[in-house]
């Protein structure tokens, strides 16, 4: 578990001590004996040592004058240069930042990037999500190039990625965070209740405070936090905050979603993702001085289509899927791998969620009795097809199983089999049959005992709420909601 060291407990920079102590050297043996995590200290790389030595000489400084201007001890400079051997654990991050400010360097000019931004700094609540979303990630280079171009051409601002459900917005956000560990992130999730402004601010504040060791930040709002970080940024450094699924935010009243600032300090950027919106749903009013840009994935058909085909080829050659996919392709009449890729790419309508479900289903034999022309088209088509194949439209309707699915839909939070059985008033065995039948749509959270389940993607919940689906299923959502509310009043713990 990560923790935040209160600023009052951080070791005082040696040169900030009152005279005459600031005039004395500060060997490691005399530094305060405060326990710190390994990640709180860093070591210079071999290239970094040479870069640092050249930089202070080019600036006309000595090791002593560099230490004075950076407000660190001369011994700290020597440790970064590798001339001191009695402090093997490295140098505090604040000291590296101070030195970089004086020399107009980035911390990663001195410290290797993977050491300066250790991957474990990712918020633990988002780590599994990021891993899931990036496991088979490929392509989308045109998106990342557009982001970098925006950063290069503006001093600060908002970059928004827009796309329909399943087009890969969250995967792009997760991939950016994975490839840029200096980024701060927040992934909204309506299903997890991770979508309120106060929670967003708390999680962002925790990350910023830990990353930049911000003083007096416990009650600061987002604008104040960003201003504090701006003062900490070294030359060439920028702060990027990635916020996924802005459309899932639950926020009453007026104002920007998540109360995002209308103005940003220089070198502070936001990457946002959201579904298409009407103007009255935008809720992101910015100052005319704040640059913004939108990239709509729907308007980049050719680039997305190329990425979709790359994704299909990746699964065709993946050891977990290749045998099943090859077997199904060989069963089709004169169908080559190339033709399979082209046909499935067309049916996908450039939707990665469709591919994520359909391709494994083919590999698992779910469509063994269906030829290529009978495979579903598009994400909604896939939902409808699966709904029928699971017998949800047969006569008489399987009302027990339908009710279980809708109970899970209305619960929103992940719930165990026992809780689902309680709310649906059905046997646990029937609940388990539904969980098994809809496994590909569910995320199983095994960190809980017993395990909990929730729908993997909001788009399936949207499908269940479609009026014609609700009517055909013969359910009354108000009645189910009322039953759940009654059970909650009995103190049942989800």
Coordinates of C-alpha atoms in Angstrom, one line a residue:
X1 CA 0.0 0.0 0.0
X2 CA 1.3 3.4 -0.9
X3 CA 1.4 6.2 1.6
X4 CA 2.1 9.9 1.6
X5 CA 4.9 11.4 3.7
X6 CA 3.6 14.5 5.4
X7 CA 5.6 17.5 4.3
X8 CA 6.5 18.4 7.9
X9 CA 8.3 15.0 8.2
X10 CA 10.4 15.4 5.1
X11 CA 14.1 15.9 5.7
X12 CA 14.9 19.6 5.7
X13 CA 17.2 20.5 2.7
X14 CA 20.6 21.0 4.2
X15 CA 21.2 24.5 2.8
X16 CA 17.9 25.6 4.3
X17 CA 19.1 25.0 7.9
X18 CA 19.9 28.1 9.9
X19 CA 23.5 29.4 10.0
X20 CA 26.0 28.2 10.8
X21 CA 24.8 24.7 9.9
X22 CA 24.1 25.5 6.3
X23 CA 27.8 26.3 5.9
X24 CA 28.9 22.8 6.9
X25 CA 29.2 19.8 4.7
X26 CA 26.4 17.2 5.0
X27 CA 27.8 13.7 4.8
X28 CA 25.3 10.9 4.7
X29 CA 26.1 9.9 8.3
X30 CA 24.9 13.4 9.5
X31 CA 21.6 13.5 7.5
X32 CA 18.4 13.0 9.5
X33 CA 17.6 9.3 10.0
X34 CA 14.2 9.3 8.5
X35 CA 12.9 6.1 6.9
X36 CA 12.0 6.7 3.3
X37 CA 10.8 4.4 0.5
X38 CA 13.3 3.4 -2.1
X39 CA 11.3 5.3 -4.7
X40 CA 11.8 8.5 -2.7
X41 CA 15.4 8.5 -3.8
X42 CA 17.0 8.2 -7.2
X43 CA 20.4 7.6 -8.7
X44 CA 21.9 9.3 -11.7
X45 CA 22.6 7.2 -14.8
X46 CA 26.0 7.1 -16.4
X47 CA 24.8 9.4 -19.2
X48 CA 23.2 11.6 -16.5
X49 CA 26.5 12.0 -14.6
X50 CA 28.2 13.2 -17.8
X51 CA 25.3 15.5 -18.7
X52 CA 25.3 17.0 -15.2
X53 CA 29.0 17.6 -15.3
X54 CA 28.9 19.3 -18.7
X55 CA 25.8 21.4 -17.8
X56 CA 27.2 23.0 -14.7
X57 CA 30.5 23.8 -16.5
X58 CA 28.6 25.3 -19.4
X59 CA 26.7 27.4 -16.9
X60 CA 30.0 28.7 -15.5
X61 CA 29.3 27.1 -12.1
X62 CA 31.4 25.0 -9.7
X63 CA 30.0 22.2 -7.7
X64 CA 29.9 24.5 -4.7
X65 CA 28.1 27.4 -6.5
X66 CA 25.6 24.9 -8.1
X67 CA 24.8 23.5 -4.7
X68 CA 24.2 27.0 -3.3
X69 CA 21.9 28.1 -6.1
X70 CA 20.0 24.8 -6.0
X71 CA 19.8 25.0 -2.2
X72 CA 21.2 21.6 -1.7
X73 CA 24.4 20.4 0.0
X74 CA 27.6 20.1 -2.1
X75 CA 27.7 16.4 -1.0
X76 CA 24.4 15.9 -2.9
X77 CA 25.9 17.3 -6.1
X78 CA 28.9 15.0 -5.6
X79 CA 26.6 11.9 -5.1
X80 CA 24.8 12.7 -8.3
X81 CA 28.2 13.1 -10.1
X82 CA 29.3 9.7 -8.7
X83 CA 32.2 11.1 -6.7
X84 CA 30.8 10.0 -3.3
X85 CA 30.6 6.3 -2.6
X86 CA 29.2 6.3 1.0
X87 CA 25.6 7.1 0.1
X88 CA 24.6 4.2 -2.1
X89 CA 20.8 4.8 -1.8
X90 CA 20.7 7.8 -4.0
X91 CA 19.5 11.4 -3.8
X92 CA 16.1 12.8 -2.8
X93 CA 13.9 13.8 -5.7
X94 CA 13.4 17.4 -4.5
X95 CA 17.2 17.8 -4.7
X96 CA 17.3 16.6 -8.3
X97 CA 14.5 18.9 -9.2
X98 CA 16.2 21.9 -7.6
X99 CA 19.5 21.2 -9.5
X100 CA 17.6 20.8 -12.8
X101 CA 15.9 24.1 -12.4
X102 CA 19.3 25.9 -11.9
X103 CA 20.7 24.1 -15.0
X104 CA 17.6 24.2 -17.2
X105 CA 17.6 20.4 -17.4
X106 CA 14.8 17.8 -17.0
X107 CA 15.2 15.3 -14.2
X108 CA 15.3 12.5 -16.8
X109 CA 18.4 14.2 -18.2
X110 CA 20.2 13.1 -15.0
X111 CA 18.1 10.0 -13.9
X112 CA 17.0 7.2 -16.2
X113 CA 13.3 7.7 -17.1
X114 CA 12.3 4.3 -15.8
X115 CA 13.8 5.1 -12.4
X116 CA 12.4 8.6 -12.2
X117 CA 8.9 7.4 -13.1
X118 CA 8.7 3.9 -11.5
X119 CA 5.6 2.1 -12.8
X120 CA 4.4 1.2 -9.3
X121 CA 3.4 4.8 -8.9
X122 CA 0.2 4.1 -10.7
X123 CA -2.8 4.4 -8.4
X124 CA -3.5 0.8 -7.3
X125 CA -7.2 1.2 -8.0
X126 CA -6.4 1.7 -11.7
X127 CA -3.6 -0.8 -12.2
X128 CA -5.7 -3.8 -13.1
X129 CA -7.9 -1.6 -15.4
X130 CA -4.8 -0.3 -17.3
X131 CA -3.4 -3.8 -17.6
X132 CA -6.7 -5.2 -19.0
X133 CA -7.1 -2.4 -21.5
X134 CA -3.6 -2.6 -22.8
X135 CA -3.1 -6.3 -22.9
X136 CA -3.6 -6.7 -26.7
X137 CA -3.3 -3.0 -27.6
X138 CA -2.0 -2.2 -31.1
X139 CA -2.1 0.7 -33.5
X140 CA -3.7 4.2 -32.7
X141 CA -0.4 5.9 -33.6
X142 CA -2.4 8.7 -35.3
X143 CA -4.0 9.5 -32.0
X144 CA -0.8 9.7 -30.1
X145 CA 0.8 11.8 -32.8
X146 CA -2.1 14.3 -32.6
X147 CA -1.6 14.5 -28.9
X148 CA 2.1 15.2 -29.1
X149 CA 1.5 17.8 -31.9
X150 CA -1.0 19.6 -29.7
X151 CA 1.5 19.6 -26.8
X152 CA 4.2 20.9 -29.1
X153 CA 2.1 23.7 -30.5
X154 CA 0.5 25.0 -27.3
X155 CA 1.7 26.2 -23.9
X156 CA -1.1 24.3 -22.1
X157 CA -4.6 23.1 -22.8
X158 CA -7.2 20.3 -23.2
X159 CA -7.1 17.5 -25.7
X160 CA -10.3 15.5 -26.0
X161 CA -10.8 12.1 -27.7
X162 CA -14.3 11.5 -28.8
X163 CA -15.8 8.2 -29.9
X164 CA -18.7 5.8 -29.6
X165 CA -18.8 3.0 -27.1
X166 CA -16.3 0.4 -27.9
X167 CA -14.1 2.5 -30.1
X168 CA -11.1 2.2 -27.8
X169 CA -11.1 5.5 -25.9
X170 CA -10.3 3.9 -22.6
X171 CA -7.7 1.7 -24.1
X172 CA -6.0 4.8 -25.6
X173 CA -6.0 6.6 -22.3
X174 CA -4.7 3.5 -20.5
X175 CA -1.9 3.0 -23.1
X176 CA -0.9 6.7 -22.8
X177 CA -0.5 6.3 -19.0
X178 CA 1.4 3.1 -19.4
X179 CA 3.8 4.6 -21.9
X180 CA 4.1 7.9 -20.0
X181 CA 4.5 7.1 -16.3
X182 CA 4.9 10.8 -15.6
X183 CA 1.2 11.2 -16.3
X184 CA -1.4 11.6 -13.6
X185 CA -4.7 9.7 -14.2
X186 CA -8.3 9.1 -13.3
X187 CA -10.6 6.6 -14.9
X188 CA -14.2 7.3 -14.3
X189 CA -16.4 4.2 -13.8
X190 CA -20.1 4.5 -13.2
X191 CA -20.3 0.8 -12.4
X192 CA -17.7 1.1 -9.7
X193 CA -19.0 4.4 -8.3
X194 CA -15.7 6.0 -9.3
X195 CA -17.3 9.0 -10.9
X196 CA -17.8 11.8 -8.4
X197 CA -16.0 15.1 -8.4
X198 CA -14.9 14.8 -4.8
X199 CA -13.4 11.4 -5.4
X200 CA -11.7 12.7 -8.6
X201 CA -10.1 15.6 -6.7
X202 CA -9.0 13.3 -3.8
X203 CA -7.3 10.8 -6.1
X204 CA -5.7 13.5 -8.2
X205 CA -4.5 15.3 -5.1
X206 CA -3.0 12.1 -3.7
X207 CA -1.0 11.5 -6.9
X208 CA 0.2 15.1 -7.3
X209 CA 1.2 15.4 -3.6
X210 CA 3.1 12.1 -3.8
X211 CA 4.8 12.8 -7.1
X212 CA 5.8 16.4 -6.4
X213 CA 5.9 16.5 -2.6
X214 CA 3.5 19.4 -2.5
X215 CA 3.3 21.4 0.8
X216 CA 0.0 22.3 2.4
X217 CA -2.0 20.6 -0.3
X218 CA -4.5 18.6 1.8
X219 CA -7.3 21.1 1.3
X220 CA -6.2 22.7 -2.0
X221 CA -8.6 22.7 -5.0
X222 CA -7.5 21.6 -8.4
X223 CA -6.5 25.0 -9.7
X224 CA -4.4 25.6 -6.6
X225 CA -2.8 22.1 -6.9
X226 CA -1.9 22.8 -10.5
X227 CA -0.3 26.1 -9.6
X228 CA 1.8 24.4 -7.0
X229 CA 2.9 21.8 -9.4
X230 CA 3.8 24.4 -12.0
X231 CA 6.3 25.8 -9.6
X232 CA 7.9 22.4 -9.2
X233 CA 8.3 21.6 -12.9
X234 CA 11.8 21.6 -14.3
X235 CA 12.8 23.0 -17.7
X236 CA 11.1 20.9 -20.4
X237 CA 8.9 19.1 -17.9
X238 CA 5.2 19.1 -18.3
X239 CA 2.3 17.8 -16.3
X240 CA -0.3 15.6 -18.2
X241 CA -3.5 14.5 -16.5
X242 CA -5.5 11.8 -18.2
X243 CA -9.2 11.7 -17.4
X244 CA -11.2 8.8 -19.0
X245 CA -14.9 8.5 -19.6
X246 CA -16.0 12.1 -18.9
X247 CA -19.5 11.0 -20.0
X248 CA -19.8 8.7 -16.9
X249 CA -19.3 11.5 -14.4
X250 CA -22.1 11.8 -11.8
X251 CA -22.4 15.5 -10.9
X252 CA -25.3 17.7 -10.0
X253 CA -25.6 21.4 -10.6
X254 CA -23.8 23.6 -13.1
X255 CA -20.1 24.1 -13.8
X256 CA -17.6 22.1 -15.6
X257 CA -17.6 18.3 -15.2
X258 CA -15.3 17.4 -12.3
X259 CA -14.9 21.2 -11.9
X260 CA -12.1 21.1 -14.4
X261 CA -10.4 24.5 -14.5
X262 CA -11.3 27.1 -17.1
X263 CA -7.6 28.2 -17.2
X264 CA -4.4 26.2 -16.9
X265 CA -0.8 27.1 -15.9
X266 CA 1.8 26.8 -18.6
X267 CA 3.0 23.2 -19.3
X268 CA -0.1 21.7 -17.8
X269 CA -2.3 19.6 -20.1
X270 CA -5.4 17.4 -19.8
X271 CA -6.2 14.4 -22.1
X272 CA -9.9 13.7 -21.8
X273 CA -12.0 10.9 -23.4
X274 CA -15.8 10.9 -23.8
X275 CA -18.6 9.7 -25.9
X276 CA -20.2 12.1 -28.5
X277 CA -22.2 14.8 -26.8
X278 CA -24.8 17.5 -27.4
X279 CA -23.7 21.0 -26.7
X280 CA -25.7 21.2 -23.5
X281 CA -23.9 18.1 -22.3
X282 CA -20.4 19.4 -22.9
X283 CA -20.0 21.1 -19.6
X284 CA -16.4 22.2 -20.3
X285 CA -16.4 25.9 -20.5
X286 CA -12.9 27.3 -21.0
X287 CA -11.2 30.6 -21.1
X288 CA -10.5 32.0 -24.6
X289 CA -6.8 31.8 -23.5
X290 CA -7.0 28.1 -22.9
X291 CA -6.3 26.1 -26.1
X292 CA -8.4 23.0 -26.7
X293 CA -8.6 20.4 -29.5
X294 CA -10.9 17.5 -30.2
X295 CA -10.1 14.3 -32.1
X296 CA -13.2 12.4 -33.1
X297 CA -12.4 8.7 -33.8
X298 CA -15.5 8.5 -36.0
X299 CA -14.0 11.0 -38.4
X300 CA -10.8 9.0 -38.8
X301 CA -12.2 6.0 -40.5
X302 CA -9.2 5.0 -42.6
X303 CA -6.7 5.1 -39.7
X304 CA -9.1 3.2 -37.4
X305 CA -9.9 0.7 -40.1
X306 CA -6.2 0.0 -40.5
X307 CA -5.8 -0.4 -36.7
X308 CA -8.8 -2.8 -36.6
X309 CA -7.2 -5.0 -39.2
X310 CA -3.9 -5.0 -37.3
X311 CA -5.8 -6.1 -34.2
X312 CA -7.4 -9.0 -36.1
X313 CA -4.1 -10.1 -37.5
X314 CA -2.6 -10.0 -34.0
X315 CA -5.2 -12.4 -32.6
X316 CA -4.9 -14.6 -35.7
X317 CA -1.2 -15.1 -34.7
X318 CA -1.8 -15.2 -30.9
X319 CA -1.1 -18.6 -29.4
X320 CA -4.3 -18.5 -27.3
X321 CA -6.6 -17.7 -30.3
X322 CA -4.8 -19.0 -33.4
X323 CA -5.9 -22.7 -33.2
X324 CA -9.6 -21.9 -32.8
X325 CA -9.7 -19.1 -35.3
X326 CA -7.7 -21.2 -37.9
X327 CA -10.1 -24.2 -37.4
X328 CA -13.2 -22.0 -38.0
X329 CA -11.6 -20.3 -41.1
X330 CA -10.8 -23.7 -42.5
X331 CA -14.4 -24.8 -42.1
X332 CA -15.5 -21.9 -44.3
X333 CA -15.6 -22.4 -48.0
X334 CA -12.4 -21.1 -49.6
X335 CA -11.9 -18.4 -47.0
X336 CA -8.3 -17.2 -46.7
X337 CA -6.9 -15.4 -43.6
X338 CA -6.7 -12.2 -45.6
X339 CA -10.4 -12.4 -46.6
X340 CA -11.3 -13.2 -43.0
X341 CA -9.5 -10.1 -41.8
X342 CA -11.2 -7.9 -44.4
X343 CA -14.7 -9.4 -43.7
X344 CA -14.5 -9.2 -39.9
X345 CA -13.0 -5.7 -40.1
X346 CA -16.1 -4.6 -42.1
X347 CA -18.5 -6.3 -39.7
X348 CA -16.8 -4.6 -36.7
X349 CA -17.7 -1.1 -37.9
X350 CA -14.3 -0.1 -36.5
X351 CA -15.4 -1.2 -33.0
X352 CA -12.7 -2.8 -30.9
X353 CA -15.2 -4.0 -28.3
X354 CA -16.9 -6.0 -31.0
X355 CA -13.6 -7.6 -31.9
X356 CA -12.7 -8.2 -28.2
X357 CA -15.9 -10.4 -27.9
X358 CA -16.5 -11.9 -31.3
X359 CA -13.0 -13.1 -32.1
X360 CA -12.6 -15.1 -28.8
X361 CA -16.1 -16.4 -29.3
X362 CA -15.2 -17.7 -32.7
X363 CA -12.0 -19.2 -31.3
X364 CA -13.9 -20.9 -28.5
X365 CA -16.3 -22.5 -31.0
X366 CA -19.4 -20.4 -30.1
X367 CA -20.1 -19.8 -33.8
X368 CA -19.1 -23.3 -35.1
X369 CA -22.6 -23.7 -36.7
X370 CA -22.7 -20.2 -38.3
X371 CA -21.1 -19.3 -41.6
X372 CA -19.3 -15.9 -42.1
X373 CA -22.3 -14.2 -43.5
X374 CA -24.4 -15.0 -40.4
X375 CA -22.0 -13.4 -37.9
X376 CA -23.4 -10.3 -36.2
X377 CA -22.6 -6.9 -37.6
X378 CA -21.5 -4.1 -35.2
X379 CA -21.5 -4.0 -31.4
X380 CA -25.2 -3.6 -31.0
X381 CA -25.7 -6.4 -33.5
X382 CA -23.5 -8.6 -31.4
X383 CA -25.4 -7.8 -28.2
X384 CA -28.7 -8.7 -30.0
X385 CA -27.3 -11.9 -31.4
X386 CA -25.9 -13.0 -28.1
X387 CA -29.2 -12.1 -26.3
X388 CA -31.0 -14.4 -28.8
X389 CA -28.4 -17.2 -28.6
X390 CA -28.7 -17.3 -24.8
X391 CA -32.4 -18.0 -25.2
X392 CA -33.6 -14.7 -23.9
X393 CA -36.3 -14.3 -26.6
X394 CA -37.6 -17.9 -26.6
X395 CA -41.3 -18.6 -25.7
X396 CA -42.1 -18.8 -22.9
X397 CA -39.5 -16.2 -21.8
X398 CA -36.9 -17.4 -19.2
X399 CA -38.1 -14.8 -16.8
X400 CA -35.9 -15.9 -13.9
X401 CA -32.7 -15.5 -16.0
X402 CA -33.9 -12.3 -17.5
X403 CA -34.6 -10.8 -14.1
X404 CA -31.1 -11.9 -12.8
X405 CA -29.5 -10.0 -15.7
X406 CA -31.5 -6.9 -15.0
X407 CA -30.9 -7.1 -11.3
X408 CA -27.1 -7.0 -12.1
X409 CA -27.7 -4.1 -14.4
X410 CA -29.6 -2.0 -11.8
X411 CA -27.2 -2.9 -9.0
X412 CA -24.4 -1.1 -10.9
X413 CA -21.8 -2.0 -8.2
X414 CA -20.1 -5.4 -8.4
X415 CA -22.0 -8.0 -6.4
X416 CA -21.4 -11.6 -5.3
X417 CA -23.5 -14.5 -6.5
X418 CA -25.2 -14.6 -3.1
X419 CA -26.2 -10.9 -3.2
X420 CA -27.5 -11.3 -6.8
X421 CA -29.6 -14.3 -5.7
X422 CA -30.9 -12.3 -2.7
X423 CA -32.0 -9.4 -4.8
X424 CA -33.5 -11.5 -7.7
X425 CA -35.1 -13.9 -5.3
X426 CA -33.7 -16.8 -7.3
X427 CA -31.7 -19.9 -6.5
X428 CA -27.9 -19.5 -6.5
X429 CA -27.7 -22.3 -9.0
X430 CA -29.8 -20.3 -11.4
X431 CA -27.6 -17.3 -10.8
X432 CA -24.5 -19.3 -11.5
X433 CA -26.0 -20.5 -14.8
X434 CA -26.5 -16.9 -15.8
X435 CA -23.0 -15.9 -14.7
X436 CA -21.5 -18.7 -16.8
X437 CA -23.6 -17.9 -19.8
X438 CA -22.7 -14.2 -19.8
X439 CA -19.1 -14.7 -18.6
X440 CA -17.6 -12.8 -21.5
X441 CA -19.6 -9.7 -20.6
X442 CA -18.6 -9.8 -16.9
X443 CA -15.6 -8.7 -14.9
X444 CA -15.0 -11.2 -12.1
X445 CA -13.3 -9.5 -9.1
X446 CA -11.5 -12.3 -7.4
X447 CA -9.9 -10.1 -4.8
X448 CA -13.2 -10.3 -2.9
X449 CA -14.3 -13.4 -1.1
X450 CA -16.7 -14.5 -2.4
X451 CA -15.9 -13.1 -5.9
X452 CA -18.0 -10.2 -7.2
X453 CA -19.3 -9.7 -10.7
X454 CA -20.2 -6.6 -12.8
X455 CA -20.7 -5.9 -16.5
X456 CA -17.5 -5.2 -18.2
X457 CA -18.6 -2.3 -20.3
X458 CA -21.3 0.4 -20.0
X459 CA -22.4 -0.2 -23.6
X460 CA -24.0 -3.5 -22.6
X461 CA -25.9 -1.8 -19.9
X462 CA -27.1 0.7 -22.5
X463 CA -28.2 -2.1 -24.7
X464 CA -30.3 -3.6 -21.8
X465 CA -32.0 -0.3 -21.2
X466 CA -33.1 0.1 -24.8
X467 CA -36.9 0.4 -24.8
X468 CA -37.5 -2.4 -27.3
X469 CA -35.2 -4.8 -25.4
X470 CA -36.9 -4.0 -22.1
X471 CA -40.4 -4.5 -23.6
X472 CA -39.4 -7.7 -25.3
X473 CA -37.9 -9.0 -22.1
X474 CA -41.1 -8.4 -20.2
X475 CA -39.5 -6.8 -17.2
X476 CA -40.5 -3.8 -15.1
X477 CA -37.4 -1.9 -14.2
X478 CA -39.2 0.2 -11.6
X479 CA -40.4 -2.9 -9.8
X480 CA -36.9 -4.4 -9.7
X481 CA -35.4 -1.1 -8.5
X482 CA -38.0 -1.0 -5.7
X483 CA -37.2 -4.5 -4.6
X484 CA -33.5 -3.7 -4.5
X485 CA -34.2 -0.5 -2.5
X486 CA -36.3 -2.6 0.0
X487 CA -33.5 -5.0 0.5
X488 CA -31.0 -2.2 1.0
X489 CA -33.1 -0.9 3.9
X490 CA -32.7 -4.2 5.6
X491 CA -29.0 -3.5 5.9
X492 CA -27.7 -6.0 3.4
X493 CA -24.0 -5.3 2.7
X494 CA -23.1 -5.4 -1.0

